Coordinates of C-alpha atoms and ligand atoms in Angstrom, one line a residue:
X1 CA 38.8 69.3 -144.3
X2 CA 41.7 69.2 -141.6
X3 CA 44.9 70.8 -143.0
X4 CA 48.6 70.4 -141.9
X5 CA 49.2 74.1 -141.0
X6 CA 48.9 73.7 -137.1
X7 CA 51.6 71.1 -136.0
X8 CA 50.1 69.6 -132.8
X9 CA 53.0 71.0 -130.9
X10 CA 55.9 73.2 -132.6
X11 CA 58.3 71.4 -130.3
X12 CA 57.6 68.4 -132.1
X13 CA 59.8 69.8 -135.1
X14 CA 63.3 68.3 -135.4
X15 CA 65.7 70.4 -133.2
X16 CA 68.4 70.5 -135.9
X17 CA 65.9 72.3 -138.7
X18 CA 65.6 75.7 -138.0
X19 CA 63.1 76.3 -141.1
X20 CA 59.5 77.0 -139.8
X21 CA 58.3 75.4 -142.9
X22 CA 57.7 71.7 -143.2
X23 CA 56.3 70.1 -146.5
X24 CA 53.2 68.1 -145.9
X25 CA 51.9 65.2 -148.0
X26 CA 50.4 66.3 -151.4
X27 CA 46.8 67.5 -151.4
X28 CA 46.4 67.5 -154.9
X29 CA 47.9 65.5 -157.9
X30 CA 47.7 66.5 -161.6
X31 CA 45.2 65.4 -163.6
X32 CA 45.9 62.9 -166.4
X33 CA 44.3 65.2 -168.8
X34 CA 46.0 68.4 -170.2
X35 CA 43.4 70.0 -172.2
X36 CA 43.5 73.9 -172.3
X37 CA 40.4 74.5 -170.1
X38 CA 42.1 72.7 -167.2
X39 CA 44.5 75.2 -166.6
X40 CA 43.1 78.4 -168.5
X41 CA 43.2 82.1 -167.6
X42 CA 40.0 83.5 -168.6
X43 CA 39.7 87.5 -168.8
X44 CA 36.4 88.8 -168.0
X45 CA 35.2 91.6 -170.3
X46 CA 32.3 93.7 -169.2
X47 CA 31.5 95.3 -172.5
X48 CA 29.8 98.4 -171.2
X49 CA 32.9 99.5 -169.4
X50 CA 35.9 98.3 -171.3
X51 CA 36.4 100.6 -174.3
X52 CA 33.9 102.8 -176.2
X53 CA 34.9 103.3 -179.7
X54 CA 32.0 105.7 -180.7
X55 CA 31.8 108.1 -178.1
X56 CA 28.4 107.1 -176.9
X57 CA 29.7 106.6 -173.4
X58 CA 29.0 102.8 -173.4
X59 CA 31.8 100.3 -174.2
X60 CA 31.4 98.5 -177.2
X61 CA 32.5 95.4 -179.5
X62 CA 34.5 97.5 -181.8
X63 CA 36.4 99.0 -178.8
X64 CA 37.2 95.5 -177.6
X65 CA 38.5 94.4 -181.0
X66 CA 40.9 97.5 -181.1
X67 CA 42.4 96.5 -177.8
X68 CA 43.1 92.9 -178.5
X69 CA 46.8 93.5 -179.0
X70 CA 46.8 94.8 -175.4
X71 CA 44.9 92.1 -173.9
X72 CA 47.4 89.4 -175.5
X73 CA 50.2 91.0 -173.8
X74 CA 48.4 89.8 -170.7
X75 CA 48.8 86.3 -171.7
X76 CA 45.4 84.9 -171.1
X77 CA 43.8 82.1 -173.0
X78 CA 40.2 83.5 -173.5
X79 CA 37.9 86.3 -173.0
X80 CA 34.6 85.7 -171.3
X81 CA 32.2 88.7 -172.7
X82 CA 29.3 89.6 -170.4
X83 CA 26.0 89.8 -172.5
X84 CA 26.0 92.0 -175.5
X85 CA 22.7 90.9 -177.1
X86 CA 19.7 93.0 -177.9
X87 CA 18.2 94.0 -174.1
X88 CA 16.3 96.8 -172.6
X89 CA 19.3 96.9 -170.2
X90 CA 17.2 96.8 -167.1
X91 CA 19.9 94.5 -165.7
X92 CA 22.9 95.7 -167.7
X93 CA 22.1 93.1 -170.4
X94 CA 21.4 90.4 -168.3
X95 CA 17.7 90.8 -169.7
X96 CA 18.0 89.4 -173.0
X97 CA 15.5 90.3 -175.7
X98 CA 17.1 88.0 -178.5
X99 CA 19.8 85.6 -178.0
X100 CA 21.0 85.6 -181.4
X101 CA 21.6 89.2 -181.9
X102 CA 23.8 92.0 -180.9
X103 CA 22.5 95.1 -179.2
X104 CA 23.1 98.2 -181.3
X105 CA 24.4 100.0 -178.1
X106 CA 27.5 97.4 -178.6
X107 CA 27.7 97.4 -182.5
X108 CA 26.5 94.7 -185.0
X109 CA 26.7 91.2 -185.7
X110 CA 29.5 91.8 -188.3
X111 CA 31.5 93.4 -185.0
X112 CA 30.7 90.2 -182.9
X113 CA 32.2 88.0 -185.9
X114 CA 35.3 90.2 -186.3
X115 CA 35.9 90.1 -182.6
X116 CA 35.4 86.3 -182.4
X117 CA 37.8 85.9 -185.5
X118 CA 40.4 88.6 -184.3
X119 CA 40.9 87.2 -181.0
X120 CA 41.5 83.8 -182.5
X121 CA 44.2 85.1 -184.5
X122 CA 46.0 86.1 -181.0
X123 CA 45.3 82.5 -179.9
X124 CA 42.3 83.9 -177.7
X125 CA 38.8 82.2 -177.5
X126 CA 35.7 84.3 -177.0
X127 CA 33.5 82.7 -174.3
X128 CA 29.6 83.9 -174.7
X129 CA 27.5 84.6 -171.6
X130 CA 24.3 82.7 -172.0
X131 CA 21.5 83.7 -169.6
X132 CA 19.1 80.5 -169.6
X133 CA 17.3 81.2 -166.3
X134 CA 15.4 84.2 -167.6
X135 CA 14.9 86.6 -170.4
X136 CA 13.7 90.1 -170.8
X137 CA 10.1 90.8 -170.7
X138 CA 10.5 92.1 -174.3
X139 CA 11.7 89.0 -175.7
X140 CA 9.4 87.9 -178.4
X141 CA 8.4 84.6 -176.4
X142 CA 7.3 86.7 -173.2
X143 CA 5.3 89.2 -175.1
X144 CA 3.5 86.2 -176.9
X145 CA 2.8 84.8 -173.7
X146 CA 1.3 88.0 -172.2
X147 CA -0.9 88.1 -175.4
X148 CA -1.9 84.4 -174.9
X149 CA -4.5 83.0 -172.6
X150 CA -3.7 81.2 -169.4
X151 CA -3.0 77.6 -169.8
X152 CA -1.7 78.3 -173.5
X153 CA 1.6 76.7 -175.1
X154 CA 3.0 80.3 -174.9
X155 CA 2.3 80.8 -171.2
X156 CA 3.9 77.3 -170.7
X157 CA 7.3 78.5 -171.7
X158 CA 7.5 80.4 -168.4
X159 CA 6.0 80.0 -164.9
X160 CA 2.5 81.7 -165.0
X161 CA 0.1 80.8 -162.2
X162 CA -3.0 81.9 -160.5
X163 CA -2.9 83.8 -157.5
X164 CA -4.3 82.6 -154.2
X165 CA -6.9 83.7 -151.9
X166 CA -9.9 86.0 -152.5
X167 CA -9.5 87.5 -156.0
X168 CA -6.3 85.9 -156.6
X169 CA -4.7 88.7 -154.7
X170 CA -1.9 86.6 -153.1
X171 CA 0.9 85.4 -155.3
X172 CA 1.0 81.7 -155.9
X173 CA 4.0 81.0 -153.5
X174 CA 6.3 82.9 -150.9
X175 CA 9.5 83.0 -153.1
X176 CA 11.3 86.1 -153.4
X177 CA 13.4 88.1 -155.9
X178 CA 17.2 87.9 -155.1
X179 CA 17.1 91.5 -156.1
X180 CA 14.5 92.3 -153.3
X181 CA 10.5 92.2 -153.0
X182 CA 8.4 89.2 -154.3
X183 CA 9.4 87.0 -156.9
X184 CA 5.9 87.2 -158.6
X185 CA 4.5 89.9 -160.8
X186 CA 0.7 90.0 -161.6
X187 CA -0.4 90.8 -165.3
X188 CA -3.6 92.0 -166.6
X189 CA -6.0 89.8 -168.6
X190 CA -7.0 91.4 -172.1
X191 CA -10.2 92.9 -170.7
X192 CA -8.1 94.7 -168.1
X193 CA -9.0 92.6 -165.2
X194 CA -6.1 91.4 -162.8
X195 CA -4.9 88.2 -164.5
X196 CA -2.1 85.5 -163.5
X197 CA 1.2 85.9 -162.0
X198 CA 4.6 85.0 -163.5
X199 CA 7.8 84.3 -161.6
X200 CA 10.9 86.2 -161.8
X201 CA 14.0 85.4 -159.8
X202 CA 15.6 88.7 -160.4
X203 CA 13.8 91.8 -161.6
X204 CA 10.1 91.9 -162.7
X205 CA 11.5 92.7 -166.2
X206 CA 13.3 89.3 -165.9
X207 CA 10.8 86.3 -166.3
X208 CA 12.0 83.0 -165.6
X209 CA 11.8 80.2 -168.3
X210 CA 10.0 77.0 -167.7
X211 CA 12.9 74.5 -168.2
X212 CA 10.4 71.5 -167.7
X213 CA 9.1 72.6 -171.1
X214 CA 11.4 70.8 -174.0
X215 CA 10.4 73.8 -176.0
X216 CA 12.6 76.0 -174.0
X217 CA 15.3 73.3 -174.3
X218 CA 15.1 73.4 -177.7
X219 CA 15.3 77.1 -178.0
X220 CA 18.5 77.4 -176.1
X221 CA 20.2 74.3 -178.3
X222 CA 19.6 76.7 -181.1
X223 CA 21.2 79.5 -179.5
X224 CA 24.3 77.2 -178.5
X225 CA 24.7 76.3 -182.0
X226 CA 24.3 79.8 -183.5
X227 CA 27.4 81.0 -181.2
X228 CA 29.5 77.8 -181.8
X229 CA 28.7 78.2 -185.6
X230 CA 30.1 81.6 -185.3
X231 CA 33.4 80.3 -183.9
X232 CA 32.5 80.9 -179.8
X233 CA 35.1 79.2 -177.6
X234 CA 32.3 78.2 -175.3
X235 CA 29.8 79.5 -172.7
X236 CA 29.6 80.8 -169.2
X237 CA 26.0 79.8 -168.0
X238 CA 24.5 82.4 -165.8
X239 CA 22.6 81.3 -162.7
X240 CA 22.7 77.8 -164.0
X241 CA 21.6 76.4 -160.6
X242 CA 18.3 77.9 -160.8
X243 CA 17.1 76.8 -164.4
X244 CA 14.6 74.2 -163.0
X245 CA 12.1 74.8 -160.1
X246 CA 10.8 72.1 -158.0
X247 CA 7.7 70.3 -159.4
X248 CA 4.8 72.2 -157.9
X249 CA 7.2 75.4 -156.9
X250 CA 6.1 74.7 -153.1
X251 CA 6.6 77.7 -150.3
X252 CA 10.2 78.0 -149.0
X253 CA 11.1 79.4 -145.6
X254 CA 14.8 79.6 -146.3
X255 CA 16.7 82.8 -147.3
X256 CA 15.9 83.9 -150.8
X257 CA 19.4 83.2 -152.2
X258 CA 19.3 79.8 -150.6
X259 CA 21.8 81.0 -147.8
X260 CA 21.3 77.9 -145.4
X261 CA 19.1 78.8 -142.3
X262 CA 18.4 76.6 -139.5
X263 CA 15.7 74.0 -140.9
X264 CA 16.5 75.0 -144.4
X265 CA 19.6 73.6 -145.7
X266 CA 20.5 74.9 -149.3
X267 CA 20.0 71.3 -150.5
X268 CA 16.1 71.5 -149.9
X269 CA 15.8 75.1 -151.8
X270 CA 13.0 74.3 -154.0
X271 CA 14.5 76.9 -156.8
X272 CA 18.1 75.8 -156.8
X273 CA 20.0 72.6 -157.8
X274 CA 17.1 70.6 -158.8
X275 CA 18.4 67.1 -160.3
X276 CA 16.9 67.6 -163.8
X277 CA 19.5 70.4 -164.6
X278 CA 22.0 67.7 -165.1
X279 CA 20.4 66.2 -168.3
X280 CA 20.7 69.7 -169.7
X281 CA 24.1 70.1 -169.1
X282 CA 24.8 66.7 -170.4
X283 CA 23.2 67.6 -173.7
X284 CA 25.0 70.8 -173.9
X285 CA 28.2 69.1 -173.3
X286 CA 27.5 66.8 -176.3
X287 CA 26.9 69.7 -178.5
X288 CA 30.0 71.4 -177.4
X289 CA 31.9 68.4 -178.3
X290 CA 30.7 68.2 -182.0
X291 CA 32.5 71.4 -182.4
X292 CA 36.2 71.8 -183.1
X293 CA 38.6 73.5 -180.5
X294 CA 37.2 72.2 -177.3
X295 CA 34.6 74.7 -176.6
X296 CA 33.8 75.0 -172.9
X297 CA 30.9 75.3 -170.4
X298 CA 31.5 77.4 -167.2
X299 CA 28.8 77.2 -164.9
X300 CA 27.7 80.2 -162.6
X301 CA 26.5 77.8 -160.0
X302 CA 26.2 79.3 -156.7
X303 CA 26.0 76.1 -155.0
X304 CA 26.9 74.8 -151.5
X305 CA 28.8 72.7 -150.1
X306 CA 31.7 72.5 -152.8
X307 CA 31.1 68.7 -152.8
X308 CA 27.7 69.5 -154.2
X309 CA 29.0 71.8 -156.7
X310 CA 31.3 69.1 -158.0
X311 CA 28.2 67.6 -159.5
X312 CA 28.1 70.3 -161.9
X313 CA 31.6 69.5 -163.4
X314 CA 31.4 65.8 -163.1
X315 CA 32.3 63.6 -166.1
X316 CA 29.7 64.7 -169.0
X317 CA 28.6 67.7 -167.4
X318 CA 30.3 71.4 -167.7
X319 CA 34.0 71.6 -168.0
X320 CA 34.3 74.4 -165.1
X321 CA 32.3 76.0 -162.4
X322 CA 33.3 79.4 -160.9
X323 CA 34.3 79.0 -157.1
X324 CA 32.6 81.5 -155.4
X325 CA 33.6 80.0 -151.9
X326 CA 37.2 81.1 -152.9
X327 CA 36.0 84.5 -153.8
X328 CA 34.0 84.8 -150.7
X329 CA 37.0 83.9 -148.4
X330 CA 38.2 86.8 -146.0
X331 CA 41.9 87.8 -145.6
X332 CA 42.3 84.8 -143.3
X333 CA 45.2 82.3 -143.6
X334 CA 43.0 79.4 -141.9
X335 CA 40.0 80.2 -144.2
X336 CA 41.8 80.4 -147.5
X337 CA 44.0 76.9 -146.8
X338 CA 40.5 75.4 -146.0
X339 CA 38.6 76.4 -149.2
X340 CA 41.9 75.8 -151.3
X341 CA 42.1 72.3 -149.6
X342 CA 38.3 71.8 -150.0
X343 CA 38.0 72.9 -153.5
X344 CA 40.9 70.6 -154.8
X345 CA 39.3 67.4 -152.7
X346 CA 36.0 68.2 -154.2
X347 CA 36.9 68.7 -157.7
X348 CA 39.5 66.2 -158.0
X349 CA 37.0 63.5 -156.8
X350 CA 35.3 64.2 -160.3
X351 CA 38.5 64.8 -162.2
X352 CA 37.6 68.2 -162.8
X353 CA 39.8 71.2 -162.7
X354 CA 39.3 73.9 -160.0
X355 CA 38.9 77.5 -160.9
X356 CA 39.9 80.6 -159.0
X357 CA 38.3 83.9 -159.0
X358 CA 38.7 87.3 -156.9
X359 CA 36.6 89.7 -158.6
X360 CA 33.8 89.9 -161.1
X361 CA 31.0 92.5 -162.1
X362 CA 28.9 91.3 -159.3
X363 CA 31.1 91.9 -156.1
X364 CA 33.1 94.5 -154.7
X365 CA 36.6 94.3 -156.4
X366 CA 39.3 92.8 -154.3
X367 CA 41.4 95.8 -154.2
X368 CA 38.5 97.4 -152.4
X369 CA 37.3 94.3 -150.1
X370 CA 40.9 93.7 -148.9
X371 CA 41.0 97.3 -147.7
X372 CA 38.9 96.6 -144.7
X373 CA 39.6 94.3 -142.0
X374 CA 37.5 91.3 -141.8
X375 CA 34.7 92.7 -143.7
X376 CA 32.2 90.0 -144.7
X377 CA 31.6 89.9 -148.5
X378 CA 28.1 90.2 -149.2
X379 CA 27.9 89.5 -152.9
X380 CA 26.0 92.1 -154.6
X381 CA 25.9 94.6 -151.9
X382 CA 28.5 97.3 -152.7
X383 CA 30.0 100.2 -151.0
X384 CA 28.6 103.8 -151.1
X385 CA 29.5 107.3 -150.2
X386 CA 27.7 106.7 -146.5
X387 CA 29.6 103.7 -145.8
X388 CA 33.0 103.3 -144.2
X389 CA 35.7 103.7 -146.8
X390 CA 38.3 101.1 -147.5
X391 CA 42.1 101.7 -147.0
X392 CA 42.8 101.5 -150.7
X393 CA 46.5 101.3 -150.3
X394 CA 46.4 98.2 -148.1
X395 CA 43.5 97.1 -150.3
X396 CA 45.8 97.1 -153.4
X397 CA 48.7 95.8 -151.7
X398 CA 46.8 92.8 -150.7
X399 CA 45.0 92.4 -153.9
X400 CA 48.3 92.0 -155.6
X401 CA 49.5 89.7 -153.2
X402 CA 46.1 87.7 -153.3
X403 CA 46.3 87.5 -157.3
X404 CA 50.0 86.3 -157.5
X405 CA 49.1 83.4 -154.8
X406 CA 46.2 82.6 -156.7
X407 CA 48.0 82.5 -160.1
X408 CA 50.3 80.0 -158.4
X409 CA 47.6 77.6 -157.4
X410 CA 46.8 74.5 -159.8
X411 CA 43.6 75.0 -161.8
X412 CA 41.9 77.5 -163.9
X413 CA 41.6 81.0 -163.1
X414 CA 39.3 84.1 -164.0
X415 CA 40.5 87.6 -163.9
X416 CA 38.2 90.7 -164.3
X417 CA 38.9 93.4 -166.4
X418 CA 40.6 96.3 -164.6
X419 CA 42.2 94.3 -161.8
X420 CA 45.2 94.0 -163.9
X421 CA 45.4 97.8 -163.2
X422 CA 45.0 97.4 -159.5
X423 CA 41.5 99.0 -159.8
X424 CA 39.2 99.1 -156.9
X425 CA 35.3 100.2 -156.7
X426 CA 34.1 103.5 -157.2
X427 CA 32.9 103.7 -153.5
X428 CA 31.6 107.4 -153.8
X429 CA 29.3 107.0 -156.6
X430 CA 26.4 109.1 -155.8
X431 CA 22.9 107.7 -155.9
X432 CA 21.6 109.5 -158.7
X433 CA 24.0 107.3 -161.0
X434 CA 22.9 104.0 -159.8
X435 CA 21.4 101.7 -162.4
X436 CA 21.6 98.3 -160.6
X437 CA 18.0 97.1 -160.1
X438 CA 19.2 95.7 -156.6
X439 CA 19.4 99.3 -155.8
X440 CA 16.2 100.4 -157.3
X441 CA 14.4 97.3 -156.0
X442 CA 15.5 97.7 -152.4
X443 CA 14.8 101.5 -152.3
X444 CA 18.6 102.0 -152.0
X445 CA 19.0 99.9 -149.0
X446 CA 21.4 97.6 -150.9
X447 CA 23.9 99.8 -152.6
X448 CA 24.3 97.2 -155.4
X449 CA 27.0 96.4 -158.1
X450 CA 27.7 99.9 -159.9
X451 CA 30.7 100.6 -158.2
X452 CA 32.9 97.7 -159.6
X453 CA 31.4 98.3 -163.3
X454 CA 32.9 101.7 -163.8
X455 CA 34.7 102.4 -167.3
X456 CA 38.3 101.5 -167.0
X457 CA 41.1 104.1 -167.5
X458 CA 43.4 103.8 -170.5
X459 CA 45.2 107.1 -170.8
X460 CA 45.9 109.3 -168.2
X461 CA 45.5 112.7 -169.9
X462 CA 42.9 111.9 -172.4
X463 CA 38.9 112.5 -171.8
X464 CA 37.4 109.8 -169.6
X465 CA 40.8 108.4 -169.2
X466 CA 40.8 107.4 -172.7
X467 CA 37.6 105.0 -172.1
X468 CA 35.6 107.1 -174.7
X469 CA 36.5 109.7 -177.4
X470 CA 34.1 112.3 -176.4
X471 CA 34.9 111.9 -172.6
X472 CA 31.3 110.4 -172.0
X473 CA 31.0 107.7 -169.5
X474 CA 27.7 105.7 -168.4
X475 CA 28.9 105.7 -164.9
X476 CA 31.1 108.4 -163.6
X477 CA 34.9 107.4 -163.1
X478 CA 36.5 108.4 -159.7
X479 CA 38.6 111.3 -159.5
X480 CA 42.0 109.3 -159.0
X481 CA 41.2 107.0 -162.1
X482 CA 43.8 108.7 -164.2
X483 CA 46.7 107.4 -161.9
X484 CA 45.5 103.8 -162.7
X485 CA 45.6 104.3 -166.4
X486 CA 47.2 101.7 -168.7
X487 CA 49.6 104.1 -170.5
X488 CA 51.3 104.9 -167.1
X489 CA 51.5 101.3 -165.9
X490 CA 52.9 100.4 -169.3
X491 CA 56.1 102.3 -168.4
X492 CA 56.4 101.5 -164.9
X493 CA 58.1 98.0 -164.4
X494 CA 56.5 97.8 -160.8
X495 CA 53.2 98.5 -161.8
X496 CA 50.1 96.2 -161.3
X497 CA 49.9 95.8 -165.1
X498 CA 53.4 94.4 -165.2
X499 CA 53.1 92.2 -162.1
X500 CA 50.3 90.6 -163.9
X501 CA 52.1 90.1 -167.1
X502 CA 55.2 88.6 -165.1
X503 CA 52.9 86.3 -163.1
X504 CA 51.1 85.1 -166.1
X505 CA 53.9 84.4 -168.2
X506 CA 55.7 82.6 -165.3
X507 CA 52.5 80.6 -164.5
X508 CA 52.5 79.4 -167.9
X509 CA 56.4 78.8 -168.1
X510 CA 56.5 76.8 -164.9
X511 CA 53.1 75.0 -165.8
X512 CA 51.6 75.9 -162.7
X513 CA 48.0 75.5 -163.8
X514 CA 48.3 72.0 -164.5
X515 CA 50.4 71.5 -161.3
X516 CA 50.2 69.7 -158.0
X517 CA 49.7 71.2 -154.5
X518 CA 51.1 70.4 -151.0
X519 CA 50.8 72.7 -148.0
X520 CA 53.5 73.5 -145.8
X521 CA 52.8 73.2 -142.1
X522 CA 54.1 76.4 -140.5
X523 CA 52.6 76.8 -137.0
X524 CA 55.0 79.3 -135.9
X525 CA 53.7 81.5 -138.8
X526 CA 50.0 81.8 -138.2
X527 CA 49.5 84.3 -140.7
X528 CA 51.4 82.8 -143.6
X529 CA 50.0 80.3 -146.2
X530 CA 52.8 78.4 -148.0
X531 CA 52.1 75.7 -150.6
X532 CA 54.4 73.8 -153.0
X533 CA 53.2 73.3 -156.9
X534 CA 55.9 71.1 -158.3
X535 CA 59.2 72.9 -158.0
X536 CA 57.6 76.2 -157.2
X537 CA 56.8 77.2 -153.6
X538 CA 54.2 79.7 -153.4
X539 CA 53.8 81.9 -150.1
X540 CA 51.5 84.4 -149.1
X541 CA 52.2 86.5 -146.0
X542 CA 48.7 87.8 -144.7
X543 CA 50.4 89.6 -141.6
X544 CA 51.4 93.2 -141.5
X545 CA 55.1 92.2 -141.0
X546 CA 57.7 90.7 -142.8
X547 CA 58.3 87.0 -142.2
X548 CA 61.1 84.6 -143.1
X549 CA 60.6 82.8 -146.3
X550 CA 61.0 79.0 -147.0
X551 CA 64.3 78.3 -148.6
X552 CA 64.4 78.7 -152.5
X553 CA 65.5 81.0 -155.3
X554 CA 63.1 83.9 -155.3
X555 CA 61.1 84.3 -158.9
X556 CA 58.5 86.8 -158.1
X557 CA 57.4 89.0 -155.6
X558 CA 54.3 91.3 -155.1
X559 CA 54.1 94.3 -152.8
X560 CA 52.3 97.7 -152.7
X561 CA 54.5 100.1 -154.5
X562 CA 57.8 99.1 -156.0
X563 CA 59.5 95.9 -156.0
X564 CA 59.6 93.3 -153.4
X565 CA 59.8 94.3 -149.8
X566 CA 61.5 91.1 -149.1
X567 CA 65.2 91.1 -148.2
X568 CA 67.5 88.7 -146.3
X569 CA 65.0 85.8 -147.0
X570 CA 62.0 87.7 -145.6
X571 CA 58.7 88.3 -147.4
X572 CA 57.2 91.5 -146.8
X573 CA 53.9 92.7 -145.1
X574 CA 50.7 91.5 -147.0
X575 CA 53.0 90.3 -149.7
X576 CA 53.3 87.0 -151.8
X577 CA 56.4 85.4 -153.4
X578 CA 57.0 82.4 -155.7
X579 CA 60.5 80.7 -155.1
X580 CA 62.1 77.9 -157.0
X581 CA 62.5 75.0 -154.3
X582 CA 66.2 74.3 -153.8
X583 CA 65.0 71.4 -151.5
Ligands
NOJ601 C1 24.4 86.8 -162.6 C2 24.9 88.0 -163.1 O1 26.2 87.6 -163.2 C3 24.4 89.1 -162.7 O2 25.0 90.2 -162.9 C4 22.8 89.2 -163.0 O3 22.3 90.5 -162.4 C5 22.0 87.9 -162.5 N1 22.9 86.7 -163.0 C6 20.9 87.9 -163.1 O4 21.1 87.5 -164.7

C-alpha cells in the first residue's frame, strides 16, 4: 500500500504553512458496529507465571482470582488465559490431555468457575485458550489410537500413516515439526515390531488431530459448549491455520513454518490455510452466538498476506485475529505505517476490527526486542546469555512509546502480563533451566521462549518478588526484577504501570478503539509517524532526537523515566504523545 508519508517534494507544501505535518485523507472510517470486541483491550495471563498462591513455584488460578482487583485497575475488557487444562506440560500446557478439566498444578474446576464469576463482577470476561490442532500424547483419544489397529476408527482421529520404502523406514512425507526435526514419529505395533507413523506439527508429544473426521469436530463442539456453559467470554484458537491438512498430505518444499520461499508461496503450504477450515469456524461462530454476552473467537492464525488473513474474520467467521505482521515490525517508521495501513485496509474490507499486539508468551517481549537496532524478530527464537544483550533502557523507552502509539490506534489490542511493568525477557537464563521444547528439539540451537515467560514481580522486598509465598519460581527471575515490582510502580506517578493505566483510561474516554485513522504526511520528519484518530493526534517519534509536534493540546506522553521529554512543542526521542487536535 502506498502511504502519504513522503510528499513528492517538500517544496510543494504551501509556503505560508510552517507545520511539517499535513493531514491526508482518512485511511479508515469507523465501522457501523460498536460491539465490545471491536475495541476490546485483552490482557493475556500466562497462568504459570502470574501469581502462585500455594508456594509451589507455579502460578495458579487462585492466584489470578486474588489479583483481579489489580487487573481491574488497568481497565481491560477481558483476560485471555493460556492453557490451564490437565497436561503433561511438555509444551507448557499446549499439550492438553483433557480439554474439560483443570490441571492440579493450577487448581480445580471450582477455582476456574470462581475465577470466571469473580472476573465478571469486575466486568472482565475470561477467554479460554483452545488447542484444536493437536492434543497431548496422553489424551485418552490418542492412547486409544495407539492401542488400536492401523485403519481403526481410533486411529482415524489423528494422522496415522504407513512409512515409505524398505521396511517402511521413511516417514510418510517430508513435513517438518515447527519445533525442529521430522514431523513424524513411529510407534511400535502391539507385538513390538515397528508400526505406523503419526504426524505432529509441534513436539512428538503433541499429535495432530484429523479435522476431516467429523468425530473430531464433534469433540471440540462439546468442549466449546462446556466452557461457554461455565461462563467463558470466548476462545483464543491456537494454531487455527493448521487444523486441516491438504488431502493426501503431499510433500512440501517450503519452509516448515510456511515462510514463503521462491517457488513455495505460503498459499500453497499443504499444512496451512486449507479452505475446509472456514466451515468449522462458521459452526463455532454459530455456537458462540447461541450464548449471551457475545462470546468471541480470536484466531492465532499465522497467515500471510494480511488480505488472506482477513478470510479468518470475514462475516460469520471469527471475530478477531492476532495481527502478527504488526508484532513482527521493526522500529521503523515506514514499515510500521505500511503494516498499519495494510491491516486496516484488509480488515475493513470484511468489516472486521484490526487487532494490535506487541508481546506474548511466544516472542521476545517488546521491551527487549526494541533494545536492539534493527534486530529481526524471529518468532520463538529468544535471546540467551551467549547472545549480544539488548540496551534495556533504550528497549524500555521505545516499548513505552510503542504501546502508547498502539493504544491510540483504532481496533482491539492485546497486552501480555508484565508489559505494563516494563518487563523485558530474562536474556541471561542458563540453559539448565530451559523447558521450551524448541530448545530441547534443536539441541539448544534455538534458545526458545522461556525468557519471556519468567514469573512476574509483585512486591520488591518479598521472596520471589512476591510471585510465590515460598520464594519458589519455576523459572528463575533476573536479578533486577525487584526494581520492576508492581508495589514500587503503584507509588510512582511516572511508572510504566501508571502510564498504561492513563493510556487505557484515555483510550476509553476518547473512544479511540472505535475511531478512525488518517495519516499525516511529514516528509521532513522521516522518523516520525503521526496519525489522527477522531480529534486525537497520535505521534510516535522513532528517532533519537526531539522533533516538533503537530499543533494540539497535549494529553499524554511517554518517555524513558520521568514525564515527557517534550517541551516547547517538541516530542522527545523515542517517545509518543497524544494531543487534542486544535485544527
Ligand atoms: C502456539 C502457542 O502460542 C505456543 O505457545 C505453542 O507452543 C504452539 N501454539 C503449539 O501449541
